Coordinates of C-alpha atoms and ligand atoms in Angstrom, one line a residue:
M5 CA 67.2 80.4 -156.6
T6 CA 66.6 83.5 -157.0
D7 CA 70.3 84.5 -157.3
L8 CA 71.5 88.3 -156.4
R9 CA 74.5 87.2 -156.0
A10 CA 76.3 89.8 -158.3
L11 CA 75.2 92.4 -156.7
R12 CA 76.9 92.0 -153.6
S13 CA 79.6 93.9 -155.4
D14 CA 77.8 97.4 -155.3
F15 CA 78.2 96.4 -151.8
P16 CA 81.9 97.5 -149.9
I17 CA 81.0 96.5 -146.7
L18 CA 80.8 92.8 -147.5
D19 CA 84.4 92.6 -148.2
R20 CA 85.0 92.6 -144.7
E21 CA 86.7 90.3 -142.3
I22 CA 85.7 90.2 -139.4
N23 CA 88.1 88.3 -136.7
G24 CA 89.6 87.1 -139.8
H25 CA 86.8 85.3 -141.5
P26 CA 85.1 87.1 -144.3
L27 CA 81.6 88.6 -143.1
I28 CA 79.0 86.9 -143.3
Y29 CA 75.6 89.8 -141.9
L30 CA 73.1 88.5 -141.1
D31 CA 71.7 91.3 -139.7
S32 CA 69.7 93.0 -141.5
A33 CA 66.7 93.5 -139.4
A34 CA 67.8 96.0 -137.4
T35 CA 69.5 97.6 -140.8
T36 CA 70.8 97.1 -143.6
Q37 CA 74.4 97.6 -145.5
K38 CA 74.0 100.1 -148.5
P39 CA 75.2 100.4 -151.9
D40 CA 77.9 102.7 -153.3
S41 CA 74.8 103.9 -155.1
V42 CA 73.3 105.6 -151.8
L43 CA 76.8 105.8 -150.4
D44 CA 77.6 108.2 -153.4
A45 CA 74.8 110.1 -154.2
M46 CA 75.6 111.6 -150.3
D47 CA 78.5 111.7 -150.6
E48 CA 77.6 114.3 -154.3
Y49 CA 75.8 116.3 -152.8
Y50 CA 78.6 117.2 -149.8
R51 CA 81.1 118.0 -152.6
L52 CA 78.8 119.2 -154.7
Y53 CA 75.8 120.7 -154.3
N54 CA 75.9 121.4 -150.6
A55 CA 73.2 123.7 -149.7
N56 CA 70.2 124.1 -147.4
V57 CA 66.6 123.9 -149.0
H58 CA 63.6 125.3 -149.6
R59 CA 65.1 129.8 -148.8
G60 CA 67.9 129.9 -150.5
A61 CA 67.5 132.0 -154.4
H62 CA 71.3 131.0 -155.5
T63 CA 72.0 128.3 -157.6
L64 CA 73.9 125.8 -155.1
A65 CA 69.9 126.0 -152.4
T66 CA 67.9 124.9 -155.7
E67 CA 69.7 122.0 -157.1
A68 CA 69.7 121.4 -153.7
T69 CA 65.8 121.7 -153.0
E70 CA 65.4 120.2 -156.5
L71 CA 66.9 117.0 -155.1
Y72 CA 65.6 116.9 -151.8
E73 CA 62.1 117.0 -153.5
G74 CA 62.9 114.5 -156.0
S75 CA 63.6 112.1 -153.5
R76 CA 60.2 112.5 -152.1
S77 CA 58.8 112.4 -155.7
K78 CA 60.7 108.5 -155.3
V79 CA 60.0 107.2 -152.3
A80 CA 56.1 108.2 -152.5
R81 CA 55.9 106.3 -155.6
F82 CA 58.5 103.5 -154.8
I83 CA 54.6 103.3 -152.7
G84 CA 52.2 104.3 -154.8
A85 CA 51.5 107.1 -153.2
E86 CA 51.4 111.2 -154.1
P87 CA 54.8 112.9 -153.0
D88 CA 52.8 115.3 -150.6
Q89 CA 51.1 112.6 -148.6
L90 CA 54.7 111.6 -147.4
V91 CA 57.0 113.9 -145.0
F92 CA 60.0 112.2 -144.4
T93 CA 60.8 111.3 -140.8
R94 CA 63.8 110.5 -138.1
G95 CA 62.8 106.8 -138.9
T96 CA 59.4 104.7 -137.9
T97 CA 59.7 105.9 -134.6
T98 CA 59.5 109.4 -135.3
A99 CA 57.1 108.8 -137.9
I100 CA 54.5 107.4 -135.0
N101 CA 54.8 109.7 -132.7
Y102 CA 54.2 111.7 -134.7
I103 CA 50.9 110.3 -135.2
A104 CA 50.8 109.7 -131.5
Y105 CA 51.5 113.7 -130.5
G106 CA 50.2 115.2 -134.1
W107 CA 46.5 112.9 -134.7
G108 CA 46.7 111.5 -131.1
L109 CA 46.5 113.7 -128.7
N110 CA 43.6 116.5 -130.6
H111 CA 40.9 112.7 -131.3
L112 CA 41.7 110.5 -127.9
K113 CA 39.3 110.9 -125.5
E114 CA 39.0 108.9 -121.8
G115 CA 37.3 105.6 -122.4
D116 CA 39.0 104.9 -126.0
K117 CA 41.1 102.1 -127.0
I118 CA 44.6 101.3 -128.8
L119 CA 43.7 98.3 -130.3
V120 CA 47.4 96.3 -131.1
T121 CA 49.5 93.3 -131.6
I122 CA 52.1 91.5 -128.5
M123 CA 53.9 91.2 -131.6
E124 CA 54.1 95.2 -131.7
H125 CA 58.3 96.6 -131.6
H126 CA 58.0 99.0 -128.7
A127 CA 58.0 101.6 -131.7
N128 CA 54.7 101.0 -132.1
L129 CA 53.6 100.4 -127.9
V130 CA 55.0 103.1 -125.8
P131 CA 54.3 106.4 -128.5
W132 CA 50.2 104.8 -127.8
Q133 CA 51.6 104.9 -123.9
L134 CA 52.6 107.9 -123.6
I135 CA 49.8 109.2 -125.4
S136 CA 47.6 107.6 -123.7
R137 CA 48.4 109.3 -120.0
Y138 CA 47.6 112.5 -122.0
T139 CA 44.7 111.1 -123.3
G140 CA 43.1 108.6 -120.5
A141 CA 42.7 105.8 -123.8
E142 CA 43.6 102.3 -122.7
L143 CA 45.8 100.0 -125.1
V144 CA 44.0 96.8 -125.9
Y145 CA 45.7 93.9 -126.6
L146 CA 45.4 90.8 -129.9
E147 CA 47.4 87.9 -128.7
L148 CA 49.2 85.5 -131.6
N149 CA 47.7 81.8 -132.4
D150 CA 50.0 78.6 -132.2
D151 CA 52.0 79.3 -135.0
L152 CA 53.1 83.2 -133.5
T153 CA 51.0 85.0 -136.6
V154 CA 47.9 87.6 -134.7
D155 CA 45.0 85.2 -133.4
T156 CA 42.1 87.1 -135.5
S157 CA 39.3 85.4 -133.8
T158 CA 39.5 87.9 -130.2
L159 CA 39.0 90.8 -132.4
D160 CA 34.7 90.6 -132.4
Q161 CA 35.1 90.4 -128.6
V162 CA 37.8 93.5 -128.3
L163 CA 36.1 95.5 -131.9
T164 CA 34.2 98.1 -129.8
D165 CA 32.9 101.3 -130.5
D166 CA 35.9 103.0 -128.4
V167 CA 38.6 102.2 -130.6
A168 CA 39.6 105.0 -131.8
I169 CA 42.5 103.7 -133.5
V170 CA 44.7 100.2 -134.3
A171 CA 48.1 100.1 -135.0
F172 CA 50.0 97.1 -135.9
S173 CA 53.0 95.9 -137.8
G174 CA 53.3 94.4 -141.2
M175 CA 56.0 91.8 -139.6
S176 CA 56.8 91.0 -136.8
N177 CA 61.3 91.4 -136.0
V178 CA 61.2 88.5 -134.2
T179 CA 58.8 86.3 -136.2
G180 CA 58.5 87.3 -138.5
A181 CA 55.0 86.6 -139.1
L182 CA 53.2 88.7 -141.3
G183 CA 50.3 91.4 -139.8
P184 CA 46.9 90.8 -141.0
I185 CA 47.3 93.9 -142.6
D186 CA 43.8 93.1 -144.7
V187 CA 42.3 92.3 -141.8
L188 CA 43.4 95.1 -139.4
A189 CA 42.8 98.2 -141.8
E190 CA 39.1 96.2 -142.5
A191 CA 37.7 95.9 -138.8
A192 CA 39.3 99.6 -137.9
R193 CA 37.4 100.7 -140.9
S194 CA 34.3 98.8 -139.3
V195 CA 34.3 101.0 -135.6
G196 CA 35.5 103.9 -137.6
A197 CA 38.8 103.8 -135.8
I198 CA 42.3 104.8 -138.0
S199 CA 44.8 102.6 -138.4
V200 CA 48.1 102.9 -138.4
L201 CA 50.9 100.4 -140.2
D202 CA 53.5 99.7 -138.8
G203 CA 56.0 99.4 -142.4
A204 CA 59.8 98.7 -141.0
Q205 CA 60.0 95.8 -141.4
L206 CA 57.3 95.2 -144.7
V207 CA 58.3 97.4 -147.4
P208 CA 62.0 97.4 -147.7
H209 CA 60.9 93.8 -147.9
T210 CA 57.8 93.7 -149.9
P211 CA 56.4 95.0 -153.3
V212 CA 52.9 97.4 -151.1
D213 CA 51.2 100.1 -152.5
V214 CA 48.6 102.3 -150.4
A215 CA 46.3 102.0 -151.9
D216 CA 45.5 98.1 -151.8
L217 CA 46.4 97.9 -148.0
G218 CA 44.0 99.8 -146.7
V219 CA 45.8 101.8 -143.8
D220 CA 45.6 105.3 -143.1
F221 CA 48.6 106.0 -142.1
L222 CA 52.1 104.4 -142.7
A223 CA 55.4 104.7 -141.6
F224 CA 59.0 102.8 -142.3
S225 CA 62.7 103.3 -142.2
A226 CA 65.1 104.5 -144.5
H227 CA 68.6 102.2 -143.1
K228 CA 66.0 99.1 -143.5
M229 CA 65.9 99.0 -147.3
L230 CA 69.8 100.4 -147.9
G231 CA 69.3 103.9 -146.5
P232 CA 71.1 105.6 -144.4
T233 CA 70.5 106.5 -140.8
G234 CA 68.2 109.5 -139.8
I235 CA 65.9 109.4 -142.2
G236 CA 62.2 107.9 -142.8
A237 CA 58.6 107.8 -144.1
L238 CA 55.1 108.9 -143.0
W239 CA 52.4 108.3 -145.3
G240 CA 49.2 109.1 -144.6
K241 CA 45.7 109.5 -146.6
P242 CA 45.7 113.2 -147.5
E243 CA 42.4 114.2 -145.0
R244 CA 43.8 112.4 -142.2
L245 CA 47.5 114.0 -142.8
E246 CA 45.0 117.3 -142.2
E247 CA 44.0 116.4 -139.0
M248 CA 47.4 116.1 -137.5
E249 CA 48.7 118.9 -135.8
P250 CA 53.0 119.6 -136.7
T251 CA 54.8 117.5 -133.2
E252 CA 57.9 120.0 -134.2
G253 CA 57.5 123.7 -134.3
G254 CA 60.3 125.5 -135.9
G255 CA 61.1 127.1 -139.0
E256 CA 60.7 125.5 -142.8
M257 CA 57.5 124.4 -141.2
I258 CA 54.9 127.6 -140.7
N259 CA 53.6 129.8 -143.1
T260 CA 52.6 133.5 -141.0
V261 CA 54.1 134.4 -137.4
E262 CA 52.5 136.5 -135.2
R263 CA 53.8 137.4 -131.7
N264 CA 51.2 134.9 -130.4
E265 CA 50.2 132.3 -133.0
S266 CA 51.6 130.9 -136.2
T267 CA 49.4 129.4 -139.4
W268 CA 50.9 126.4 -140.6
A269 CA 53.0 125.5 -143.8
P270 CA 51.0 123.5 -145.9
V271 CA 51.3 119.4 -145.8
P272 CA 54.0 117.9 -145.7
H273 CA 55.8 120.9 -145.1
K274 CA 53.8 121.1 -141.4
F275 CA 55.6 118.4 -140.8
E276 CA 59.2 119.1 -141.1
A277 CA 60.4 122.1 -138.3
G278 CA 64.4 123.1 -139.3
T279 CA 67.1 122.1 -141.4
P280 CA 65.6 118.4 -142.5
P281 CA 68.0 115.6 -143.4
I282 CA 69.0 116.3 -146.3
A283 CA 72.6 114.1 -147.2
E284 CA 69.8 111.8 -145.6
A285 CA 67.0 111.9 -147.6
I286 CA 69.1 112.4 -151.1
G287 CA 70.5 108.3 -150.1
F288 CA 66.9 107.4 -149.0
G289 CA 65.7 109.0 -153.2
A290 CA 69.4 106.9 -154.1
A291 CA 67.9 104.1 -152.3
V292 CA 64.6 102.7 -153.8
D293 CA 66.3 103.2 -157.0
Y294 CA 68.6 100.4 -156.1
L295 CA 65.5 98.4 -154.6
D296 CA 63.6 99.6 -158.3
A297 CA 66.3 98.7 -160.5
V298 CA 66.6 94.8 -158.4
G299 CA 62.5 94.9 -158.2
M300 CA 60.0 94.5 -155.8
D301 CA 58.9 91.3 -156.6
T302 CA 61.8 89.8 -157.6
I303 CA 63.7 90.4 -153.6
A304 CA 60.1 89.8 -152.1
A305 CA 60.9 85.8 -153.9
H306 CA 65.4 85.0 -152.7
E307 CA 64.3 86.7 -149.7
R308 CA 61.1 83.2 -149.1
E309 CA 63.6 81.2 -151.0
I310 CA 66.4 81.9 -148.7
T311 CA 64.3 82.2 -145.5
A312 CA 62.3 78.3 -146.5
Y313 CA 66.1 77.3 -146.2
T314 CA 67.4 78.6 -143.9
L315 CA 64.1 77.4 -141.5
D316 CA 64.8 73.3 -143.4
R317 CA 68.5 73.8 -142.6
L318 CA 67.7 74.7 -138.6
S319 CA 65.5 72.7 -138.4
E320 CA 68.2 69.4 -138.6
I321 CA 70.1 70.9 -136.0
P322 CA 68.8 69.4 -132.4
D323 CA 67.8 71.4 -129.1
L324 CA 67.0 74.5 -131.5
T325 CA 63.9 76.1 -131.0
I326 CA 62.3 77.8 -133.5
Y327 CA 60.6 80.9 -133.3
G328 CA 58.2 81.9 -136.0
P329 CA 55.6 81.0 -138.6
R330 CA 56.9 77.7 -140.5
D331 CA 55.2 78.3 -144.0
V332 CA 56.9 80.9 -145.2
T333 CA 53.5 82.3 -147.3
L334 CA 53.5 83.9 -143.3
R335 CA 56.6 85.3 -142.8
G336 CA 58.8 87.4 -143.7
S337 CA 62.9 86.5 -143.6
A338 CA 63.4 87.4 -140.2
V339 CA 64.5 83.9 -138.4
S340 CA 64.4 84.1 -134.2
F341 CA 66.2 80.7 -132.6
E342 CA 67.3 79.2 -128.9
L343 CA 69.7 76.4 -128.8
G344 CA 69.2 74.1 -125.7
D345 CA 69.1 77.1 -122.8
V346 CA 71.8 79.0 -124.4
H347 CA 71.8 82.2 -124.2
P348 CA 71.7 83.8 -127.4
H349 CA 74.3 87.2 -125.9
D350 CA 76.4 83.6 -125.9
I351 CA 75.4 82.2 -129.6
A352 CA 75.5 85.6 -131.3
T353 CA 79.7 85.7 -129.5
I354 CA 80.6 82.2 -131.2
L355 CA 79.3 82.8 -134.0
D356 CA 80.8 86.4 -134.5
Q357 CA 83.9 84.5 -133.8
D358 CA 83.3 83.2 -137.4
G359 CA 82.9 86.5 -139.1
I360 CA 78.6 86.3 -138.6
A361 CA 76.1 88.4 -137.6
V362 CA 73.2 88.1 -136.0
R363 CA 71.7 90.5 -133.3
A364 CA 70.3 88.8 -129.6
G365 CA 68.2 90.3 -127.2
H366 CA 64.4 91.0 -126.8
H367 CA 64.4 93.0 -130.0
C368 CA 63.0 95.8 -128.5
A369 CA 59.7 93.5 -128.1
R370 CA 59.7 93.3 -124.3
P371 CA 55.2 92.2 -124.1
L372 CA 56.6 89.7 -126.9
M373 CA 59.1 88.3 -125.2
K374 CA 57.1 87.5 -122.1
Y375 CA 54.6 86.4 -124.0
L376 CA 56.0 83.3 -125.5
K377 CA 58.1 83.0 -121.7
I378 CA 61.7 83.8 -123.0
P379 CA 64.2 85.5 -122.2
A380 CA 65.8 86.9 -125.4
T381 CA 66.1 84.7 -129.2
A382 CA 68.8 84.5 -131.2
R383 CA 67.8 85.8 -134.8
A384 CA 69.2 85.8 -138.0
S385 CA 67.6 88.2 -140.7
F386 CA 68.0 88.5 -144.2
Y387 CA 68.0 90.9 -146.8
L388 CA 68.4 90.4 -151.3
Y389 CA 72.9 90.9 -150.3
N390 CA 72.6 87.0 -149.3
V391 CA 73.2 83.8 -150.4
P392 CA 72.8 80.5 -148.8
E393 CA 76.4 80.0 -148.2
E394 CA 76.3 82.4 -145.5
V395 CA 73.4 79.8 -144.0
D396 CA 75.0 76.6 -144.5
A397 CA 77.7 78.9 -141.8
L398 CA 75.2 79.7 -139.5
V399 CA 74.2 75.9 -139.4
E400 CA 78.1 74.6 -139.3
S401 CA 78.2 77.5 -136.1
L402 CA 75.5 76.7 -134.6
Y403 CA 77.3 72.9 -134.1
K404 CA 80.2 74.6 -132.3
A405 CA 78.1 76.4 -130.4
R406 CA 76.1 73.0 -129.7
K407 CA 79.8 71.2 -128.3
L408 CA 81.1 74.7 -127.0
F409 CA 78.1 74.1 -124.9
G410 CA 78.6 70.1 -124.1
L411 CA 74.9 69.7 -126.3
T412 CA 75.5 66.3 -127.0
Ligands
7TS501 N1 58.9 98.5 -135.9 C1 59.8 97.1 -136.0 C2 59.0 96.4 -136.6 C3 60.6 97.0 -136.3 O1 61.5 96.0 -136.2 C4 61.4 98.7 -135.9 C5 63.6 98.7 -135.9 C6 61.4 99.1 -135.4 C7 59.4 99.4 -135.7 C8 62.2 101.0 -135.2 O2 63.0 101.3 -136.2 P1 63.8 102.9 -136.6 O3 64.4 102.5 -137.3 O4 63.3 103.9 -135.9 O5 64.2 102.5 -135.1 N2 64.0 96.9 -135.8 C9 65.2 97.0 -135.8 C10 65.7 95.4 -134.6 O6 64.6 94.7 -135.3 N3 66.6 95.0 -134.8 O7 67.4 96.7 -135.0 C11 65.7 98.0 -135.5

């Protein structure tokens, strides 16, 4: 197995004990832990370079601006993009809302359709529902195959000329299923629709190059890829970003302001109103430096191996149901499961007693839960710092839970 355990010492939180046990952190799909280099970069900014960006002519302001814009270049390069195609946002959710309000509001009309999949996170559903209210557009859904990958065989029926937006996830945060990116990007192009890729669970886990994706927009969050909370990115094709209106107005995003009207700064600044999250942007830059140094191919290989091992080990446990593809080429490293009729929250509580952090709940994907006819799942999710012994501990703890709940 690709052994990245030497990296664990870069993550100070992994030294913690929880309920008398070493922390076993299996909740990286919710948010990842942060290495020293990210924490230090943010600390250093506040200690040495703290100033607002894009304004003052003084030395600190220039240095802070260089760090902030330097991070934009690093994050852009990480996905094969140019810096002026990369907008800093609060995260994936904000990025998708910017597209919905900034592009959708000006382009959608009554009767238009927004094609999504049933496995979307609420972040890629609710903004479209909101925008439908204003425009009279309507959501249409692709459903799932038996292995819980997206069923594209019904595309012919739903892909009509009035589809204006195709919005889909690169990887489900519940089932781990990878999205059919090529098929849906091509489907969007074929009817003149724009494509929006929710990359929250994709960009952290696999090499991504926007030139290969074929989509119009990509959204992702720093905190799911070793960076801080409060920052993420929206990448868009230059012509799409030009077509998009700013969702927020204020300082920084203008060119001229008169009493009754204003003109906008060039992309990407027209989308970054007000003082941006400067320290967070710098932390985001340090996070992609860290990922680059390890290598995204190495990280992807490691996750595939630990996911395969997890699926194998979980399959041994009687009464345990895994929700998601078994084939590791069709999935990422978020593994959802149920144990008999024990409520997933009870599972998570028992695991926590052994120091194991998993998430239980609907994972902000209620339409998917309804489709699967379950209220919730427990979910173990992995990243570069996880090791197979942690999977063994999870399995041992699940056997304990079986006993405790009288499953024999
Ligand atoms: N899209 C997907 C696929 C996600 O998994 C998440 C967050 C989001 C969008 C929203 O990202 P945010 O950074 O703007 O909040 N997913 C999860 C999760 O699975 N558990 O906690 C947050």
